[in-house]
mmCIF file of C-alpha atoms in Angstrom:
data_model
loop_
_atom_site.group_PDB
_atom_site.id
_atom_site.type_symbol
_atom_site.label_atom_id
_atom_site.label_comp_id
_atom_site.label_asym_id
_atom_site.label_seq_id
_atom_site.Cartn_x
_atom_site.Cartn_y
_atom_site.Cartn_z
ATOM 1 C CA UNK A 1 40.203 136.122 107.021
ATOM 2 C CA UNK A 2 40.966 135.698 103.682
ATOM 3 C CA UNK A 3 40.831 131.908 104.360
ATOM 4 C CA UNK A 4 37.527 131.913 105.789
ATOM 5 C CA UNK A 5 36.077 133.716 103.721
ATOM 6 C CA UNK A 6 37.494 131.197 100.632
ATOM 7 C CA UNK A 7 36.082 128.664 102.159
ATOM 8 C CA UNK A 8 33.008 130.112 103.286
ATOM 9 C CA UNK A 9 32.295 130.637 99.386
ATOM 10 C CA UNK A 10 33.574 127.227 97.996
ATOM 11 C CA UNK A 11 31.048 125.637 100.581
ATOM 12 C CA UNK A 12 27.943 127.699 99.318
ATOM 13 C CA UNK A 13 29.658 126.793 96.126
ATOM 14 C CA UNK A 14 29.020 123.110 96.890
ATOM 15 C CA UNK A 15 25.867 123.802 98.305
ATOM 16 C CA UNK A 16 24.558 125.039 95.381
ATOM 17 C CA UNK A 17 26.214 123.030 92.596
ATOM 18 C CA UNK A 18 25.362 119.744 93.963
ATOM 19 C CA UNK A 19 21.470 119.670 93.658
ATOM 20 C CA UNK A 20 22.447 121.042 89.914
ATOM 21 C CA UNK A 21 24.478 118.422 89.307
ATOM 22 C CA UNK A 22 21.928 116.070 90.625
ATOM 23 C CA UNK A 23 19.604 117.390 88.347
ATOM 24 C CA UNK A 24 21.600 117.336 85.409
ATOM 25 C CA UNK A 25 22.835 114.164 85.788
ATOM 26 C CA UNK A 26 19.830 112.198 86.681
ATOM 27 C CA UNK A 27 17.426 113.703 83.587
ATOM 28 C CA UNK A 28 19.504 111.635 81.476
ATOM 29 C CA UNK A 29 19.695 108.730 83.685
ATOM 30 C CA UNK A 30 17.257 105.875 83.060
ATOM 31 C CA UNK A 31 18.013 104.569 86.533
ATOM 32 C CA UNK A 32 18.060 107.845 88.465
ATOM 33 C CA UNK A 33 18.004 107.577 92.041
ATOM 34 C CA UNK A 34 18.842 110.469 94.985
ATOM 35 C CA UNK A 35 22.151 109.942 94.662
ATOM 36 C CA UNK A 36 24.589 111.497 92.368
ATOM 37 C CA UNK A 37 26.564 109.012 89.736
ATOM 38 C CA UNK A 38 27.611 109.047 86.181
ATOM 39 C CA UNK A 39 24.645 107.659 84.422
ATOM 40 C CA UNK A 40 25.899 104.112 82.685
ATOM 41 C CA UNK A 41 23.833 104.920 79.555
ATOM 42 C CA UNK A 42 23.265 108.563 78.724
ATOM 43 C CA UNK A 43 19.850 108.900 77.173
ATOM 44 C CA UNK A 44 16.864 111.532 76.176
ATOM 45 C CA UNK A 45 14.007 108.994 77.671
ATOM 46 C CA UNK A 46 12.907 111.167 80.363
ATOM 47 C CA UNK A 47 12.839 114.148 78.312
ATOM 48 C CA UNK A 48 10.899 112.154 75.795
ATOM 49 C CA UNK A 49 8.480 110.624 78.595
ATOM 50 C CA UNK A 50 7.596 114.439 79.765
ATOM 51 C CA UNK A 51 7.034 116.332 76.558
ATOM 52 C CA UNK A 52 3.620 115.062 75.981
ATOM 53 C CA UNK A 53 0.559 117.602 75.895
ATOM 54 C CA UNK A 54 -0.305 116.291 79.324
ATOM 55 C CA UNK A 55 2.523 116.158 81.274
ATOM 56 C CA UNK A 56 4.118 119.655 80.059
ATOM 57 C CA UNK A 57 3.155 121.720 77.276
ATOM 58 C CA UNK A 58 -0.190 122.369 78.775
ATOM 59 C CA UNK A 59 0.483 122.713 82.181
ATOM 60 C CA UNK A 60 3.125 125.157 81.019
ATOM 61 C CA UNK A 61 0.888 127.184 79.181
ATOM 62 C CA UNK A 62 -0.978 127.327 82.311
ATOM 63 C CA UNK A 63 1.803 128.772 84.091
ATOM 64 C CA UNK A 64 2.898 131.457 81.743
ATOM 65 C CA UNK A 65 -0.909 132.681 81.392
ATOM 66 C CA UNK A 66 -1.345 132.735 85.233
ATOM 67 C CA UNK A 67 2.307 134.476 85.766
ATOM 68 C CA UNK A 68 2.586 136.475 82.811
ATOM 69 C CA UNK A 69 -1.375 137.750 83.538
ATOM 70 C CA UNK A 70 -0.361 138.459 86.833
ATOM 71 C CA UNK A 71 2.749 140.439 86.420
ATOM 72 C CA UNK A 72 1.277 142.169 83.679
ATOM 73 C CA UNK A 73 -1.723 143.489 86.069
ATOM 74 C CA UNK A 74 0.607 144.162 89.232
ATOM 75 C CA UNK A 75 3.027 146.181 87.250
ATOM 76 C CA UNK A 76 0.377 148.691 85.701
ATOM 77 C CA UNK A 77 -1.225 149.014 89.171
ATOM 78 C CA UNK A 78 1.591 149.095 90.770
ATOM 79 C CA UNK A 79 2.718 151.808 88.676
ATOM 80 C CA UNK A 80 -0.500 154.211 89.294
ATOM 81 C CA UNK A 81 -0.073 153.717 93.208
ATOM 82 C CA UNK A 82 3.438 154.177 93.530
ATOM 83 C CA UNK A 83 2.908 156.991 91.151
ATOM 84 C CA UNK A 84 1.044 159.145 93.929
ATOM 85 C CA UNK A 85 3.397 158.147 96.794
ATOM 86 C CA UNK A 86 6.107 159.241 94.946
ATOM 87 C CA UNK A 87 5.374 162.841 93.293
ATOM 88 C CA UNK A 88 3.142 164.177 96.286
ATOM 89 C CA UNK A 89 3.845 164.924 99.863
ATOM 90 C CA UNK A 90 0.507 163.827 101.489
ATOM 91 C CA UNK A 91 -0.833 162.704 105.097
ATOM 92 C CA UNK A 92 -1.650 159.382 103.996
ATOM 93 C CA UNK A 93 1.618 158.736 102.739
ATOM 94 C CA UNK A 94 3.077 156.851 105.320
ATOM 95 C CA UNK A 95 0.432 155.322 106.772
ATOM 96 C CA UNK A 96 -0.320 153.604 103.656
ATOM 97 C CA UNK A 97 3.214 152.706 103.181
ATOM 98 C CA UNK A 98 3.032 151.052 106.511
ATOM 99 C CA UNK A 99 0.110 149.107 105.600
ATOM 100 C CA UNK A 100 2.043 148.255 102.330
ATOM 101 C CA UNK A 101 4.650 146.713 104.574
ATOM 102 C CA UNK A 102 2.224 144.714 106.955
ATOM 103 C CA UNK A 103 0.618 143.661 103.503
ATOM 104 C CA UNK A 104 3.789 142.273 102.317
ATOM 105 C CA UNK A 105 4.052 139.900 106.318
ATOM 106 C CA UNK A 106 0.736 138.528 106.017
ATOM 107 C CA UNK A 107 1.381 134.804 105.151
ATOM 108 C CA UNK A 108 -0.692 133.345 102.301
ATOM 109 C CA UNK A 109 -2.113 130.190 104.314
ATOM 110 C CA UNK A 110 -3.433 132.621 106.805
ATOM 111 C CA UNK A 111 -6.016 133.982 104.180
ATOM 112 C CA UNK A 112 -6.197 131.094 102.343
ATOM 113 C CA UNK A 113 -9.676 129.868 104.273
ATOM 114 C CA UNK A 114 -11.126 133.705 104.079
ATOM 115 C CA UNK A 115 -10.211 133.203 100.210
ATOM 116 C CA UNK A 116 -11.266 130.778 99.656
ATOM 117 C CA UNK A 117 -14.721 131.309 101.206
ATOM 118 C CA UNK A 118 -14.970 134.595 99.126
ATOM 119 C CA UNK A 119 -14.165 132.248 96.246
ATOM 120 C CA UNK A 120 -16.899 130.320 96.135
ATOM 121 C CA UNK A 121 -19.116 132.923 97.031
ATOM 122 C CA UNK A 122 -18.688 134.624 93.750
ATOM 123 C CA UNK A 123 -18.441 131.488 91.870
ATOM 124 C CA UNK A 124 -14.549 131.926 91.421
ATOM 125 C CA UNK A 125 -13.602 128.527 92.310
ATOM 126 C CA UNK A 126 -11.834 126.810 89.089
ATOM 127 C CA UNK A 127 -11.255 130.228 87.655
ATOM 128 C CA UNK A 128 -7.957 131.184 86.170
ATOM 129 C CA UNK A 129 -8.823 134.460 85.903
ATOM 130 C CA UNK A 130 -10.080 135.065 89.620
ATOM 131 C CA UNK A 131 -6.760 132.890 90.165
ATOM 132 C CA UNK A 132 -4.620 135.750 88.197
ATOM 133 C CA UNK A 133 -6.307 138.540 90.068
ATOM 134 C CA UNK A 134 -5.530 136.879 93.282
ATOM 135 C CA UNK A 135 -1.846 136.547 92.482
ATOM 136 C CA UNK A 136 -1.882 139.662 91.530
ATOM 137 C CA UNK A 137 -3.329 141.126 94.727
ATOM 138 C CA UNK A 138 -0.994 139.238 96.597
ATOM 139 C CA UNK A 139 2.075 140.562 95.100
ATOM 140 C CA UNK A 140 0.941 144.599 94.826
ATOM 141 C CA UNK A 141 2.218 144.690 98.121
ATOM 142 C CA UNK A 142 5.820 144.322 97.510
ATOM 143 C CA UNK A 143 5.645 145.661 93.602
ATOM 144 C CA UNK A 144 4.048 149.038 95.215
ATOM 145 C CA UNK A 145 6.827 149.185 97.484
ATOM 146 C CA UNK A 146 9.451 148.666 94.865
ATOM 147 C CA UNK A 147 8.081 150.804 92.164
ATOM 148 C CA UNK A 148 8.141 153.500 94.757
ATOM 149 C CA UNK A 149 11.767 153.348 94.758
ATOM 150 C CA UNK A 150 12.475 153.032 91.229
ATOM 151 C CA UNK A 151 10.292 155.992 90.090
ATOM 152 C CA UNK A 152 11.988 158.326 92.985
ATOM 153 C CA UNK A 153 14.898 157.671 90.690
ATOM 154 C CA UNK A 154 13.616 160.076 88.069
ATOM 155 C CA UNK A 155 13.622 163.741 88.413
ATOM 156 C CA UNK A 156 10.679 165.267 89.058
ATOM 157 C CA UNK A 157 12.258 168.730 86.616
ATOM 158 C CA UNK A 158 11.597 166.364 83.331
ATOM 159 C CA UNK A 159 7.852 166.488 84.162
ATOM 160 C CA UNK A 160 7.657 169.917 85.500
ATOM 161 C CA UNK A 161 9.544 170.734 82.036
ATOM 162 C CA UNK A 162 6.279 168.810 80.321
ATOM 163 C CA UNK A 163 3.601 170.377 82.502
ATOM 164 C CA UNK A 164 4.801 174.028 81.039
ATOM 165 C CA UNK A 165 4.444 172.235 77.368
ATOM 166 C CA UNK A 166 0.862 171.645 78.770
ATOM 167 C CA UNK A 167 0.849 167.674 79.374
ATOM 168 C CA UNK A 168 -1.006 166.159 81.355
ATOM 169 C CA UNK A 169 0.057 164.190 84.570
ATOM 170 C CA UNK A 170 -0.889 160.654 83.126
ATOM 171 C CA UNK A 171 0.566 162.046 79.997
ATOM 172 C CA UNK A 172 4.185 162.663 81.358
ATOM 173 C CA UNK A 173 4.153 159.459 83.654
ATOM 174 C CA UNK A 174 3.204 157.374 79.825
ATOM 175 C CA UNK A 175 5.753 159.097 77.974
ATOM 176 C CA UNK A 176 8.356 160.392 80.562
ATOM 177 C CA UNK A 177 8.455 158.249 84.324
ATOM 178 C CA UNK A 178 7.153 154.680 82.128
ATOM 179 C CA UNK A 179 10.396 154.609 80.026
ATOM 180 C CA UNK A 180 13.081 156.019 82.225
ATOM 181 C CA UNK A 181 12.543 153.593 84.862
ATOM 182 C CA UNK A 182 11.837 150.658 82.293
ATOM 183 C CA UNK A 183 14.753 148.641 84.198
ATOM 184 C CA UNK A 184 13.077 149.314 87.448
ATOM 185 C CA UNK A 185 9.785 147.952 85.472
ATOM 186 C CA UNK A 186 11.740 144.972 84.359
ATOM 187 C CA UNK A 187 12.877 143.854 87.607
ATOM 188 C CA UNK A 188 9.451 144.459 89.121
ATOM 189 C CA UNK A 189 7.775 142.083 86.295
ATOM 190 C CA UNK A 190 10.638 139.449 86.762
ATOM 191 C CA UNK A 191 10.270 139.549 90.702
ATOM 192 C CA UNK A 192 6.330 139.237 90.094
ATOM 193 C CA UNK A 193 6.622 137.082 87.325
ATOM 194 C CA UNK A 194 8.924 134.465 89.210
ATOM 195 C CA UNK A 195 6.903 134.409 92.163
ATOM 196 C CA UNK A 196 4.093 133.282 90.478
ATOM 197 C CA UNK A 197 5.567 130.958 88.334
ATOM 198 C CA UNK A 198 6.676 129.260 91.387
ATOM 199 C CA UNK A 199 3.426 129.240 93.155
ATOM 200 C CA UNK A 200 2.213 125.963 93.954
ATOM 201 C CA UNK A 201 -0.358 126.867 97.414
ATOM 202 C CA UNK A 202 -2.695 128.882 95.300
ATOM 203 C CA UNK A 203 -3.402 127.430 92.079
ATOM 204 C CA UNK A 204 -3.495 124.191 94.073
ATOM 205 C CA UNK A 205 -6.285 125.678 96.434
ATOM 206 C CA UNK A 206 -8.736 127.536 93.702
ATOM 207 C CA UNK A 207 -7.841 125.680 90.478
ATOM 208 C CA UNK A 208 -9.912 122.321 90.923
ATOM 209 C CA UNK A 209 -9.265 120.843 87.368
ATOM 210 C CA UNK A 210 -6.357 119.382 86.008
ATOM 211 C CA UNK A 211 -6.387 120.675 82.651
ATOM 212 C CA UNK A 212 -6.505 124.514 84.150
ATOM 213 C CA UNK A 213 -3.327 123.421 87.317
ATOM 214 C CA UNK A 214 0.023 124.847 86.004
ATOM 215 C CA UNK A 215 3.377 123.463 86.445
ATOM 216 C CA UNK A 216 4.104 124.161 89.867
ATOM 217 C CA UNK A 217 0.940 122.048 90.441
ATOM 218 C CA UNK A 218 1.473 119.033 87.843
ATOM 219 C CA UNK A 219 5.229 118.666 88.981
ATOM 220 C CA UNK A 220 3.640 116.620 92.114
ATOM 221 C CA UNK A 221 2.459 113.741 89.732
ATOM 222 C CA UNK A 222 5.675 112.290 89.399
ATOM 223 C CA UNK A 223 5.522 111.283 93.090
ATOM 224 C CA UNK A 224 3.681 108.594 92.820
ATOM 225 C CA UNK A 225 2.027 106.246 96.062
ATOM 226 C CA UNK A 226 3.849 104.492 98.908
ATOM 227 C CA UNK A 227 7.142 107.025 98.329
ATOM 228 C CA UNK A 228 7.215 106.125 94.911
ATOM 229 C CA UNK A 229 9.416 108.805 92.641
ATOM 230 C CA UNK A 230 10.169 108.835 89.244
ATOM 231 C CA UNK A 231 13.445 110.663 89.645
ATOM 232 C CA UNK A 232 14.523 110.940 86.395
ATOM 233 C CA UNK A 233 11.271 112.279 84.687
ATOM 234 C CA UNK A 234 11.536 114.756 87.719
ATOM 235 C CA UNK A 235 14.837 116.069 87.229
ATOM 236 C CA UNK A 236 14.054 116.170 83.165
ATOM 237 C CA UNK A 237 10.746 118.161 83.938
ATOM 238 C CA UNK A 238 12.358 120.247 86.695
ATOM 239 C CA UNK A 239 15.295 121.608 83.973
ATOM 240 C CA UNK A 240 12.735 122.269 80.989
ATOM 241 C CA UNK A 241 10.432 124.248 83.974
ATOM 242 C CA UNK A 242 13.010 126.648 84.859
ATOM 243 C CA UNK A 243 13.375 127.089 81.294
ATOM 244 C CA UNK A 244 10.873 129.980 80.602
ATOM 245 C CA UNK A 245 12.259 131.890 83.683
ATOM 246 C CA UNK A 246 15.792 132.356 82.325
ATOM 247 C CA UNK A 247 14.942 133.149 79.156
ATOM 248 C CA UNK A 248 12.968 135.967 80.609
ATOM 249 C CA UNK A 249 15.750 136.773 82.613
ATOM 250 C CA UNK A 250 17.946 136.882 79.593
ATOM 251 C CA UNK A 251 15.773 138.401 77.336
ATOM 252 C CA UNK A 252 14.869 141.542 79.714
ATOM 253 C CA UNK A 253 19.185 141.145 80.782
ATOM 254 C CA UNK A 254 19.826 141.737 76.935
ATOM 255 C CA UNK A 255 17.449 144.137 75.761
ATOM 256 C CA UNK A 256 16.693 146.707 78.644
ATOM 257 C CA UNK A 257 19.293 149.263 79.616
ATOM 258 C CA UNK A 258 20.527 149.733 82.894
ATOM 259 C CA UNK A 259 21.547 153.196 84.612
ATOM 260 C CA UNK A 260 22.111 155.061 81.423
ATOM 261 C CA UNK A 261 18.339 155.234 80.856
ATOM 262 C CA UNK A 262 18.177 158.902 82.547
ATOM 263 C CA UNK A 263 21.791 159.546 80.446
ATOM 264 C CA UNK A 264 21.523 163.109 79.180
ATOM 265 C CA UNK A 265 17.937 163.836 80.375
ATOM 266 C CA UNK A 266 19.034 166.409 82.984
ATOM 267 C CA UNK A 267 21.807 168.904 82.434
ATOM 268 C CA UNK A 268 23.836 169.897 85.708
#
């Protein structure tokens, strides 16, 4: 066993670290092709070729107002509803759980003609804000059900303590639930966040102009016609897009505490 599962885990190992490779080697390769080699000249060209206005820095603002806009908006709603669900025994309860699940089957390109009807209906088409809400909506589903789970993490006698004090309830879920789950929150955002940074159906559907298309969009103009692929300027763009992502990652890694969050806040 011990041998299977060694090599089990050097060949996801392999799996994974070959494509990375790939990409490393070939955004510094002039002559990149699929295949993996030692570039015979190591050079910055592709990087230099992609950092225009055009090609990145715009289309990567795009991204991090659409993903960042609609993380921001699914975590604070998610928050209220999972709020609810969480505190109160009701009827509705777990029906609307359930219909939080189906939410989170439906496939995207299934409501993507429905959409985009509704879309153009209210003059939404080409609308980065209709586009955020949409993202948004799409990934409540999923945040709801998370946020649920983080926030029955918290002890229900911290807010019961503050209700004697006279708070409010959306007083002790801003000042108590909000930062004892902040981890939970983090991972939420990050889930959201990455989701729709990687979204390329959406914006590619309701976002008509190429100024307004993020980078999950613009990445598809380095294939050019007849099979035509600039692999190097690919692999160069590819690495500085998944830069943004894991510095968030880092930066919420580094800064937001983990389990010791509720440390001390209930006495046994």
């Amino acid at each position: 066993m011990k041998v299977v599962s060694n090599t089990v885990l050097a060949l996801v190992v392999v799996a994974f670290a070959l494509p990375l490779a790939w990409l490393v080697l070939a955004s510094v390769d002039t002559r990149a092709t699929l295949s993996i080699k030692w570039p015979e000249k190591i050079s910055l060209q592709n990087f230099t070729a992609v950092l225009t206005p055009e090609t990145a820095f715009v289309p990567l603002l795009n991204s991090l107002v659409l993903s960042a806009g609609c993380a921001i908006i699914t975590v604070v709603v998610a928050v209220l509803a999972a709020y609810p669900l969480s505190r109160y025994r009701m009827r509705i309860n777990k029906p609307f759980l359930y219909g939080v699940l189906f939410g989170t089957c439906l496939p995207i390109t299934a409501m993507m003609v429905p959409v985009y009807s509704l879309f153009v209906a209210f003059n939404l088409i080409d609308s980065t804000a209709g586009t955020i809400f949409f993202l948004a909506a799409t990934s409540l589903p999923m945040a709801i059900y998370m946020m649920k789970n983080f926030m029955d993490g918290v002890p229900i006698s911290l807010e019961e303590a503050a209700w004697v004090d006279g708070a409010s309830m959306m007083k002790t879920l801003t000042r108590i639930v909000v930062p004892l789950m902040r981890p939970g929150l983090a991972v939420v955002f990050i889930f959201v966040f990455i989701g729709a940074w990687g979204n390329f159906f959406v914006p590619f559907i309701l976002l008509l102009s190429p100024d307004k298309q993020p980078a999950a969009v613009s990445i598809y103009s380095f294939f050019g016609q007849y099979g035509t692929i600039a692999y190097g300027q690919l692999a160069a763009f590819s690495i500085i897009y998944s830069v943004p992502v894991l510095s968030l990652y880092i930066f919420v890694s580094r800064f937001l505490g983990g389990g010791s969050a509720l440390a001390g806040g209930v006495k046994g």
